[in-house]
XYZ file of C-alpha atoms in Angstrom:
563
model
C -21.398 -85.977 -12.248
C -24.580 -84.670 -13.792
C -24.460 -84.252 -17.824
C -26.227 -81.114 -19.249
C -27.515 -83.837 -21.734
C -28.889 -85.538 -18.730
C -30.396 -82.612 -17.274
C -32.088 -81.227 -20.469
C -33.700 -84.863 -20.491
C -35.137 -84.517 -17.497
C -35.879 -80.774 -18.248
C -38.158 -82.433 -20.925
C -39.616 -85.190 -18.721
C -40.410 -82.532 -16.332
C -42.274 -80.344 -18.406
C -44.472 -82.737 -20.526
C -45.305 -84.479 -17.080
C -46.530 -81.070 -15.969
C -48.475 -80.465 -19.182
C -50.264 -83.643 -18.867
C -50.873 -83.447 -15.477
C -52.632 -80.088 -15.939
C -54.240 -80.140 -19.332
C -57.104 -82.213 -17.596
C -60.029 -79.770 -17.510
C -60.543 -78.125 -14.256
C -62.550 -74.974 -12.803
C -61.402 -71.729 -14.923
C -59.499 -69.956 -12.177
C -56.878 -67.339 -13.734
C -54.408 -69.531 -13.280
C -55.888 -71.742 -15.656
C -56.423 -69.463 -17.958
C -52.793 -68.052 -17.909
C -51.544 -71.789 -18.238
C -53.993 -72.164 -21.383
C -52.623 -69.037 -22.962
C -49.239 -68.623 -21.939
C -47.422 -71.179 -19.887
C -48.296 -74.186 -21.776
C -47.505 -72.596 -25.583
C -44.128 -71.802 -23.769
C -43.158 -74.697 -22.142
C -44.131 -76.633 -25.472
C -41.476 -74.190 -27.210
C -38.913 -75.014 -24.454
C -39.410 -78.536 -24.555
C -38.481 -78.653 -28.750
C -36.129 -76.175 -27.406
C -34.387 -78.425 -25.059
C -34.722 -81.407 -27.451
C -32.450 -79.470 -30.234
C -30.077 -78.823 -27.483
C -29.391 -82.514 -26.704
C -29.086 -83.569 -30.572
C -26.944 -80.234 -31.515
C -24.717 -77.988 -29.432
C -23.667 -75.064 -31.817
C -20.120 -74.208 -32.014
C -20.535 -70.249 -30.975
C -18.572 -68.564 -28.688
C -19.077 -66.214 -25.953
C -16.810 -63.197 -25.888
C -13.774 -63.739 -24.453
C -13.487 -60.161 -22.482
C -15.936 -59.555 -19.328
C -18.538 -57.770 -19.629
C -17.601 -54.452 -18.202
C -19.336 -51.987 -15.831
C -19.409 -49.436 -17.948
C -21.057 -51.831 -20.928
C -23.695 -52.787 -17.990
C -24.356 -49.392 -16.837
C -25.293 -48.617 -20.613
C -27.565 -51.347 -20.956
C -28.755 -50.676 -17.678
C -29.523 -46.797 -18.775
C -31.445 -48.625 -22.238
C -33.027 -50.990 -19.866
C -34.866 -48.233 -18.031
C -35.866 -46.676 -20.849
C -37.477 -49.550 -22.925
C -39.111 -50.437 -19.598
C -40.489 -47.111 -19.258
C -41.369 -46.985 -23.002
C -43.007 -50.547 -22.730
C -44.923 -49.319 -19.242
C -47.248 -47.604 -21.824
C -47.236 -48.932 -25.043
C -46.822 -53.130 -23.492
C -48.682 -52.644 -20.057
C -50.835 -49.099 -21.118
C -49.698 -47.627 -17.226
C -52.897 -49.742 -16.244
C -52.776 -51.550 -12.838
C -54.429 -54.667 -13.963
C -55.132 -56.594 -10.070
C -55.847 -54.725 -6.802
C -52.229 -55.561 -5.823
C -51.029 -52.715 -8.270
C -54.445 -50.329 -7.578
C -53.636 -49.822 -3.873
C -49.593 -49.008 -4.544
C -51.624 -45.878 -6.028
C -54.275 -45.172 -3.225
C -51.864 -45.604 -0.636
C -49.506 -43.284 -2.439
C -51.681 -40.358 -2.945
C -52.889 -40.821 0.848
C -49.110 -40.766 1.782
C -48.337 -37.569 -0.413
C -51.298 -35.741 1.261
C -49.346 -35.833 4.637
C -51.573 -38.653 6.747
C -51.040 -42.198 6.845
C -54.714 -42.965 6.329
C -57.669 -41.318 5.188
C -61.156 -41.349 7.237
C -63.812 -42.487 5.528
C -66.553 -39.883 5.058
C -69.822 -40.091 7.188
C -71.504 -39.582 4.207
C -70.053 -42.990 2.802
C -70.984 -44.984 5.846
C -71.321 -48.379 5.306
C -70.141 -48.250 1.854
C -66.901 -48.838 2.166
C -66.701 -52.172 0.747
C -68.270 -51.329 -1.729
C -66.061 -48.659 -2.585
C -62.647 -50.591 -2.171
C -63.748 -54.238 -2.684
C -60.660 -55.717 -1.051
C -57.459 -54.781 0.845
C -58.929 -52.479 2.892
C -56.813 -52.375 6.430
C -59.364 -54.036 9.033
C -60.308 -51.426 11.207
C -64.419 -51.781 12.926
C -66.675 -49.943 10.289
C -64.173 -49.928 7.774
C -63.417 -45.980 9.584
C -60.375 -45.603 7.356
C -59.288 -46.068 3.768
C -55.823 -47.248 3.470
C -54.761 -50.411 2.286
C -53.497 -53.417 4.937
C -49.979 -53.798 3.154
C -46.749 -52.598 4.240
C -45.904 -49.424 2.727
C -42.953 -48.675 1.590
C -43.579 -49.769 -2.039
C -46.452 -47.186 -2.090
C -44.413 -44.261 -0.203
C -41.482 -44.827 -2.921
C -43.835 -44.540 -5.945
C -45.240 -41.230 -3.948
C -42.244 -39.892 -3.741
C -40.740 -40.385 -6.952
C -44.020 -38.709 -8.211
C -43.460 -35.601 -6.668
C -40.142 -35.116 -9.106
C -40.800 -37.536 -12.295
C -42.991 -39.901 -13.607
C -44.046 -42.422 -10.623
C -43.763 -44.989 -13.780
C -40.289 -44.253 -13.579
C -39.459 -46.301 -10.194
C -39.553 -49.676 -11.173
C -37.729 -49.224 -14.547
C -35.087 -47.816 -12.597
C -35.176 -50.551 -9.612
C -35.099 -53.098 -12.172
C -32.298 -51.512 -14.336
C -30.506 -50.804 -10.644
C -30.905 -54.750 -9.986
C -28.729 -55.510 -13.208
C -26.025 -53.701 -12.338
C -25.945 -55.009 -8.970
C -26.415 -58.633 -10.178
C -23.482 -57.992 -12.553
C -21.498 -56.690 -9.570
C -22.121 -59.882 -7.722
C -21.337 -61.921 -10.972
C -17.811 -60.490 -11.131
C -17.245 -61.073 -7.202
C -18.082 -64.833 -7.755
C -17.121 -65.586 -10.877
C -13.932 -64.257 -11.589
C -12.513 -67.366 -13.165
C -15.164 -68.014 -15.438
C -16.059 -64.900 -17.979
C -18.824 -66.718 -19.341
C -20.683 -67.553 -16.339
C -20.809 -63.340 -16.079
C -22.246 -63.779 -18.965
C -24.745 -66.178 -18.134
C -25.695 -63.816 -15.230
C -26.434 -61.104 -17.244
C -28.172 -62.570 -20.016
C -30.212 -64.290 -17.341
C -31.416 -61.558 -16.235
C -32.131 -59.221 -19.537
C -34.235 -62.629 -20.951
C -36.383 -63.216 -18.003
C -40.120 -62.188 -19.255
C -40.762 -62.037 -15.537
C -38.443 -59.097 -14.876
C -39.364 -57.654 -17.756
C -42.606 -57.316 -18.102
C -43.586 -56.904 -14.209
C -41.361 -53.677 -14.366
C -43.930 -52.514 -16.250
C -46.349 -52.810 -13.832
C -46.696 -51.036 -9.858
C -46.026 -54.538 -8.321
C -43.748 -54.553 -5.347
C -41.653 -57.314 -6.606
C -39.547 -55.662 -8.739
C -38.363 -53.462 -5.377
C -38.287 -57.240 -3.734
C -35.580 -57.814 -5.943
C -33.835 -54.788 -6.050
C -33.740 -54.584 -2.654
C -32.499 -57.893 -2.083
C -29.953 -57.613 -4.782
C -28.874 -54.241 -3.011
C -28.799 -55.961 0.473
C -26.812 -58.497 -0.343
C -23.730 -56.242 -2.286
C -23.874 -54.821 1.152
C -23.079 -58.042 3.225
C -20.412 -59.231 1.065
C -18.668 -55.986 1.090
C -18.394 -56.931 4.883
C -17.301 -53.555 6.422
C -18.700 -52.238 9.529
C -20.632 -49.587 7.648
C -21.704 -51.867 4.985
C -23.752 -54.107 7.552
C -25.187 -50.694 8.853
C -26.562 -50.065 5.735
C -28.032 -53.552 5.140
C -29.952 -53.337 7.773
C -31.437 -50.133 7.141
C -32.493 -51.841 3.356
C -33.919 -54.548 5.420
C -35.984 -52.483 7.500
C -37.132 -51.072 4.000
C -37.134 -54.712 2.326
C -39.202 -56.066 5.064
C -41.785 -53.060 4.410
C -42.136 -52.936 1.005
C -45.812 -54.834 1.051
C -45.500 -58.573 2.795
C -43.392 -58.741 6.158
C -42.554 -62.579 4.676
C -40.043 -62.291 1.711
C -37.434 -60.218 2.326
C -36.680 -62.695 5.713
C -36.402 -65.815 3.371
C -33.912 -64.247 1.371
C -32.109 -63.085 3.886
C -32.324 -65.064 6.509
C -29.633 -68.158 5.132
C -26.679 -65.622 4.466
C -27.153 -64.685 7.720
C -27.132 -68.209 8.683
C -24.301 -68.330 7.112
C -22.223 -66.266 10.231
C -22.697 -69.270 12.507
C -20.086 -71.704 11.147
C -17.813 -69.173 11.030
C -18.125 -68.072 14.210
C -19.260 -64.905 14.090
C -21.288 -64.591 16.802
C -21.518 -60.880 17.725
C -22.578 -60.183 13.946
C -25.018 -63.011 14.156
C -26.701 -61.447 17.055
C -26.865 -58.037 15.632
C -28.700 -59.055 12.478
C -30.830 -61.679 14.779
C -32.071 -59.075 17.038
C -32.193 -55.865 14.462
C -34.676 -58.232 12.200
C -36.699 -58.857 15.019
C -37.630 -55.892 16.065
C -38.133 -54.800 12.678
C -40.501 -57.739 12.264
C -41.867 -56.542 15.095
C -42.215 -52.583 14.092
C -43.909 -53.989 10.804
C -46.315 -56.408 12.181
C -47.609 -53.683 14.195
C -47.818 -51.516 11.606
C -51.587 -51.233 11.254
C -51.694 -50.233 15.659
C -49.466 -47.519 13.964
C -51.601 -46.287 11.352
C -54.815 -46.792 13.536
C -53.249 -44.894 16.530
C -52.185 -41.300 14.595
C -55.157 -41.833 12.772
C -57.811 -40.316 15.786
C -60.374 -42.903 15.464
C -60.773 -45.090 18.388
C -60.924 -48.845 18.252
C -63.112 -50.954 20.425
C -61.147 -54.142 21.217
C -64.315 -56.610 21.090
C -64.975 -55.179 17.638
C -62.551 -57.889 16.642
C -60.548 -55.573 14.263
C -57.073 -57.200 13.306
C -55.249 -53.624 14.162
C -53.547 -54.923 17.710
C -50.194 -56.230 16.698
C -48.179 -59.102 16.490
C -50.695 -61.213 18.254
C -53.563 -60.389 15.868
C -51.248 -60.289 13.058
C -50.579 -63.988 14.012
C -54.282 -65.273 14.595
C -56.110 -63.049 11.822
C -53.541 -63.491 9.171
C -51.213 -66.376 9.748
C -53.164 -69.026 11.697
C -56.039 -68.715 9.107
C -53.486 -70.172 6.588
C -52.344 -72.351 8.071
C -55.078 -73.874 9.052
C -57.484 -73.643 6.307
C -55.326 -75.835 3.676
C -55.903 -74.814 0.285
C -57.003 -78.337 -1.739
C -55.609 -77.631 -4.853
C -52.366 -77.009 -3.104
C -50.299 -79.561 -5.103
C -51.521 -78.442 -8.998
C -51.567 -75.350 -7.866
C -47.874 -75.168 -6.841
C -47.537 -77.321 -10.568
C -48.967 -73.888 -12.058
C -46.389 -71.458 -10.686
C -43.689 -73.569 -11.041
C -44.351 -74.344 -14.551
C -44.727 -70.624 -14.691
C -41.375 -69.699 -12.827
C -39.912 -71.926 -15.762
C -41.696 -70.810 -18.573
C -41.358 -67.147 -17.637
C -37.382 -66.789 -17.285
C -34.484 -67.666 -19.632
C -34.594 -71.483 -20.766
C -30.806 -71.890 -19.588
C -31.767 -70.615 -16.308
C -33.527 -74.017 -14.522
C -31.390 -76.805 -16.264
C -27.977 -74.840 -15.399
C -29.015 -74.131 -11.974
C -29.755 -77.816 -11.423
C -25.887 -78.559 -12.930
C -24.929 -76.366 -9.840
C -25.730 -78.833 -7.258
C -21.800 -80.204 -7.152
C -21.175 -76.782 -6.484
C -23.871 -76.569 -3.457
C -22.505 -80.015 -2.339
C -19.262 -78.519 -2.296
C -20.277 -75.285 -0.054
C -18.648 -73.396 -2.820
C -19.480 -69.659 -2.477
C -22.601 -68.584 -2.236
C -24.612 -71.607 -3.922
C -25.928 -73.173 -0.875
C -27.877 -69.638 0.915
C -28.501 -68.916 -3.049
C -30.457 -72.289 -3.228
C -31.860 -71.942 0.393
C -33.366 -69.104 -0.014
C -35.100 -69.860 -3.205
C -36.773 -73.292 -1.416
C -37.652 -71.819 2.006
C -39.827 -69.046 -0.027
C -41.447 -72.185 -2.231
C -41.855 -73.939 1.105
C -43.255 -71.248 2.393
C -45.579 -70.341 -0.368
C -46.894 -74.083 -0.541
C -48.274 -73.999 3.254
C -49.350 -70.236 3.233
C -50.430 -69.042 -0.629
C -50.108 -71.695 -3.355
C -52.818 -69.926 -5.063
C -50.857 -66.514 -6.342
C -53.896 -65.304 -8.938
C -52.232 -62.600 -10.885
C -49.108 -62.040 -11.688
C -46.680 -62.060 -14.871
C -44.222 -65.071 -14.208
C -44.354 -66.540 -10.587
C -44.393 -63.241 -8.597
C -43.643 -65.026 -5.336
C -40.323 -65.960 -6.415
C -39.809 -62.446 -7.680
C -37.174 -61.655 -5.108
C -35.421 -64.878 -5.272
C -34.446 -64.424 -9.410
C -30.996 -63.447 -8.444
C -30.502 -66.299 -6.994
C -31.950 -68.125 -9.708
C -29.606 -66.590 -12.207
C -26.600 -66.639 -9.867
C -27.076 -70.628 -9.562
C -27.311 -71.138 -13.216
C -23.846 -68.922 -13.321
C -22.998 -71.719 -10.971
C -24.213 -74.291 -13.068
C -22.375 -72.609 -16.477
C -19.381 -72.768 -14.124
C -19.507 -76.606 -13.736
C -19.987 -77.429 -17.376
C -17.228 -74.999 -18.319
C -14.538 -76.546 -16.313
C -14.860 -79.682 -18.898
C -15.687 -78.751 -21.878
C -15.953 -74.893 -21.984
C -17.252 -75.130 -25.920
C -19.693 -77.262 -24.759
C -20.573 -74.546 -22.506
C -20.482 -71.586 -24.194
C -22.643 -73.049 -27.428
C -25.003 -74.408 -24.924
C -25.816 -71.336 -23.224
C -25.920 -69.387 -27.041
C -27.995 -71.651 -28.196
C -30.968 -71.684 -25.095
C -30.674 -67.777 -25.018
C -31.304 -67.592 -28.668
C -34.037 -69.745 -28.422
C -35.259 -67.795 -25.602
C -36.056 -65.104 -27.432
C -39.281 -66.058 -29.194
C -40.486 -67.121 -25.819
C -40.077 -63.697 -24.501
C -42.276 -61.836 -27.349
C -44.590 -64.328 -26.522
C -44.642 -63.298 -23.523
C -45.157 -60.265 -23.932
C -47.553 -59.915 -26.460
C -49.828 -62.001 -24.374
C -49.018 -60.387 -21.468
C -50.751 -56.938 -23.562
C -53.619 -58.353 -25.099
C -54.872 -59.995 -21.489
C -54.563 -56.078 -20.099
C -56.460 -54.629 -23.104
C -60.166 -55.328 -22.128
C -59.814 -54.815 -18.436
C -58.073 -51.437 -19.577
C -60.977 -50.834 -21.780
C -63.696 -51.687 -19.384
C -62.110 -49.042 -17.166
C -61.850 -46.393 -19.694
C -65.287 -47.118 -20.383
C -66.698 -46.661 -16.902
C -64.584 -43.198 -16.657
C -66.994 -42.002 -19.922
C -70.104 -42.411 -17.890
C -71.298 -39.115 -17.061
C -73.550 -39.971 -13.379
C -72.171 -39.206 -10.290
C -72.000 -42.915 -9.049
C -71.789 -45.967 -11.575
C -73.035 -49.316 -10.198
C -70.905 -51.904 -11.469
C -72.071 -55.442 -11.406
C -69.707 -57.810 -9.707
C -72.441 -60.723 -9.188
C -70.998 -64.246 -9.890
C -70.532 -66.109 -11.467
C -67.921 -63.772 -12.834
C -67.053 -61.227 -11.426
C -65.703 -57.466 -12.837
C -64.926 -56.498 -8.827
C -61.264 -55.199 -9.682
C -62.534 -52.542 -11.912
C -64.266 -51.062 -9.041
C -61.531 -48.006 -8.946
C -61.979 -44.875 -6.687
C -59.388 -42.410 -5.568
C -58.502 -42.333 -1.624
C -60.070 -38.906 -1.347
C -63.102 -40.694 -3.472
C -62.753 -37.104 -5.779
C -63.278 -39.105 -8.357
C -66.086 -38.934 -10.877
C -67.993 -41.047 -11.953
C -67.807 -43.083 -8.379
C -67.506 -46.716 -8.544
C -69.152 -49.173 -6.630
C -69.998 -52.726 -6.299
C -72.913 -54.141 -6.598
C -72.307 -57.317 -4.753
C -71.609 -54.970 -1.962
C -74.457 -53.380 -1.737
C -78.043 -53.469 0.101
C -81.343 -52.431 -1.893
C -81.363 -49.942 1.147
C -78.166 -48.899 0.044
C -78.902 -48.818 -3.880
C -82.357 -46.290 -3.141
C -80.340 -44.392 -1.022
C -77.839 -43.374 -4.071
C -80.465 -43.066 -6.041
C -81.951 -39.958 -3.678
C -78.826 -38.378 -3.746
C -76.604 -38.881 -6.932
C -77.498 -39.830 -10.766
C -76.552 -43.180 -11.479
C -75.825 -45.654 -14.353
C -75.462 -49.100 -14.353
C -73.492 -51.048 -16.181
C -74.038 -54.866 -16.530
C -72.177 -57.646 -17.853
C -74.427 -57.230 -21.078
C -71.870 -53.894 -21.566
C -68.698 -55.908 -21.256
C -68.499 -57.805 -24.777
C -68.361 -54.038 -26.344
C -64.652 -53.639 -25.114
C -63.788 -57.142 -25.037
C -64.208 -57.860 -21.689
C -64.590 -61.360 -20.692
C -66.343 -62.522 -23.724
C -67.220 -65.757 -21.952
C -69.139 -64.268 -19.423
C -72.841 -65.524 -19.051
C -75.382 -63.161 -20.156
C -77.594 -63.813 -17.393
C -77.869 -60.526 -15.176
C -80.789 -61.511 -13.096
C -78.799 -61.131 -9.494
C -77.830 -58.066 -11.061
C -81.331 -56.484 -12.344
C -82.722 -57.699 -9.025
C -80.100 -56.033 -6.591
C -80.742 -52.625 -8.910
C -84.690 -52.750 -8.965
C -85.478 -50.316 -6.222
C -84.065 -47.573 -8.472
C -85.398 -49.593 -11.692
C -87.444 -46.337 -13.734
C -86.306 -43.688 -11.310
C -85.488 -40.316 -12.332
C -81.722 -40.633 -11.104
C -80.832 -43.064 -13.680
C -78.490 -42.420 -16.388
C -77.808 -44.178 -20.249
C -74.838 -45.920 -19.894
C -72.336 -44.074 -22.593
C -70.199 -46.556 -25.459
């Protein structure tokens, strides 16, 4: 029988072995700097946190009604809102990482009617330059359309051709609570508080939160998964139907490889009871949308017009490229930092959700040992995508919370409903003053959050704002190392935009005179950045910079850079 005292011990042990083990100085990656800044403060927190809760257990209670649909709905409708509100006034509407940028540019190229846009002859050779990163991989970078799936990208599209495309997630994410609380009641109707736990789980989780605020596909992730899996519990003929159909959308959203992790163990799940006609359904259908999706970028290539020499090397011929440009490469060029790398997001994935959430899903494993529900797919699910992430991307960069396991927070907070569950059945005060007390104590974790998670968006928003005040038709941005400012380089698919950005690290002296003779140009250096707080511990040296720039150095085409 595992104690909650016991497990908030080792909740502490687990923590301040993970703070020591990464508090020795390494290279400055993000990561590191998000640990620094926000992880470790939090975990700190937690860890005094966790240490009241073993001393003290409060005598509060939980209400003794369920929370009903119509009190969810109206936090649900509240929810949207404040997550709309915060969109601007947390986030600023700014898409901080190229992730979020090309959920834009792939929008506005899918509300103009194509799937991809040809890169103008004019802008030959340039295109790197001009979209740093993402780009699909077609020879001669011909078109300009990102290589993710995209659905996330057609949904913001089309929600911006009747509202506010900063609208969708806030509603995805206030959709996921109510279908979260809907899966609550079907599990846990013996146990009011563990509904509850579910929903508080899911209103204090930073990560939810604040990456509704953002463009990221995750928040559809877990939406969609949410969504899928009322579906295949309802069990009806009709209600598979339709879960397929959101995993043909789930699978497309941007990354063919979540949605199948989630899915794939309730599925699993059809074998021991001998359900074998079902079983085969799903088995095949998610094939050959795995299939349709990996060959995706054939698809785009192909209606496209362009025409694609197959020694070129381009990673546009289906599943088999998909497999040796994009898979094998993984695989087989093993990331070093691997292990304190996966220490980072899980740290993160702790720090970022409600403290009740870890330690009561770990109190859930009688209930997995049991087979009881839904524990053991929830639990599945939620290692196969850490599995997963370890051998293919343990380095995640960005991202508010760990934005792998985005899709897999239902069954995160599901688990610890579990967990609540298992503590309840002995000594339900125990329980329900636990719970009170970590959720309360959540709370200052979650400003924290927050406010951090605004003040790292201010200077890049800044810097961006003060490119769009140059008044030359091309700025030349310097992205030379050491540091490197390459995700402000921001241009619309149609490249209308004006000033145009480009990179400098992308660029030939060729390429730089060749502006030069036909646009007015500024540059602007790292010396700019301090002046809107922009990676203040950039070095001031801009020699790779000055010497890329000095065929135009003292030509007429140069502009003062504008404050």
């Amino acid at each position: 029988m595992i104690s909650p005292s016991g497990t908030l011990g080792r909740m502490v042990l687990y923590l301040a072995a993970a703070l020591v083990a990464l508090a020795v100085p390494k290279a400055m990656i993000v990561t590191r700097w998000y640990f620094l800044h926000q992880d470790a403060p939090a975990a700190i927190a937690m860890i005094g946190l966790f240490v009241l809760a073993m001393r003290w257990t409060p005598g509060w209670r939980l209400p003794t009604a369920a929370p009903s649909m119509r009190l969810v709905l109206a936090i649900a409708l509240l929810l949207a809102l404040a997550l709309w509100w915060g969109t601007y006034a947390v986030m600023r509407d700014y898409p901080l990482t190229r992730d979020e940028l090309m959920v834009g540019f792939d929008g506005a190229i899918f509300a103009a009617g194509a799937l991809a846009l040809p890169l103008p002859a004019l802008w030959s050779g340039y295109a790197l330059a001009l979209v740093p990163d993402f780009l699909l991989d077609v020879p001669g970078h011909a078109l300009l359309v990102s290589n993710y799936m995209p659905v996330n990208a057609a949904l913001r599209a089309g929600v911006a051709q009747v509202a506010d495309p900063a609208l969708l997630n806030p509603l995805l994410a206030a959709g996921g609570l109510v279908l979260l609380h809907g899966q609550a009641r079907r599990l846990f109707r013996d146990c009011t508080g563990a509904r509850w736990v579910v929903l508080a789980g899911y209103l204090l989780s930073a990560q939810i939160l604040v990456t509704a605020m953002t463009p990221y596909a995750m928040t559809a992730h877990l939406a969609f998964n949410l969504l899928w899996l009322s579906l295949f519990l309802r069990d009806r003929w009709w209600s598979h139907g339709a879960a397929l159909l959101v995993g043909v959308a789930a699978i497309g959203l941007h990354q063919v490889v979540f949605h199948p992790l989630f899915a794939g163990p309730f599925i699993l799940t059809l074998l021991p009871q001998r359900r074998w006609r079902l079983f085969g359904v799903y088995a095949l259908a998610y094939a050959a949308v795995l299939l349709f999706w990996i060959g995706w970028p054939q698809i785009v290539v192909a209606t496209s017009g362009i025409a694609i020499d197959p020694a070129a090397g381009a990673g546009t011929a289906g599943g088999a490229s998909f497999l040796h440009d994009r898979v094998l490469p993984l695989l087989r060029n093993r990331d070093p930092r691997t292990i304190p790398l996966m220490l980072y997001n899980l740290l993160r994935a702790t720090t970022w959700n409600a403290a009740f959430v870890v330690p009561f899903a770990i109190l859930a494993l009688p209930a997995i040992r049991r087979g009881e529900g839904l524990a053991r797919p929830l639990v599945a699910g939620v290692l196969l995508t850490l599995l997963a992430m370890t051998v293919l991307l343990p380095y995640q960069g960005h991202g508010w919370g760990y934005r792998y396991l985005h899709g897999l927070l239902g069954n995160a907070i599901l688990l610890a409903g579990y967990g609540y569950r298992e503590i309840a059945r002995r000594a339900p005060r125990e329980a329900e003053g636990l719970a009170l007390l970590l959720a309360l104590g959540t709370l200052p974790i979650l400003v924290w959050q927050v406010v951090t998670a605004h003040r790292f968006v201010m200077p890049y928003a800044q810097l961006t704002q003060l490119i769009e005040r140059q008044r030359s038709d091309v700025v030349i941005l310097d992205t030379e190392a050491p540091f490197s400012a390459i995700d402000q380089v921001r241009n619309r698919a149609d490249l209308s935009n004006r000033p145009l950005v480009v990179s400098s690290v992308h660029l030939s002296p060729e390429q730089v005179a060749a502006l030069c003779a036909r646009s007015t140009v500024t540059l602007l250096g790292r010396a700019h950045f301090p002046h809107v707080g922009f990676a203040p511990g950039t070095p001031a040296d801009a020699t790779l910079f000055a010497r890329r720039t000095a065929p135009i150095a003292g030509r007429a085409c140069l502009r003062a850079p504008a404050r």
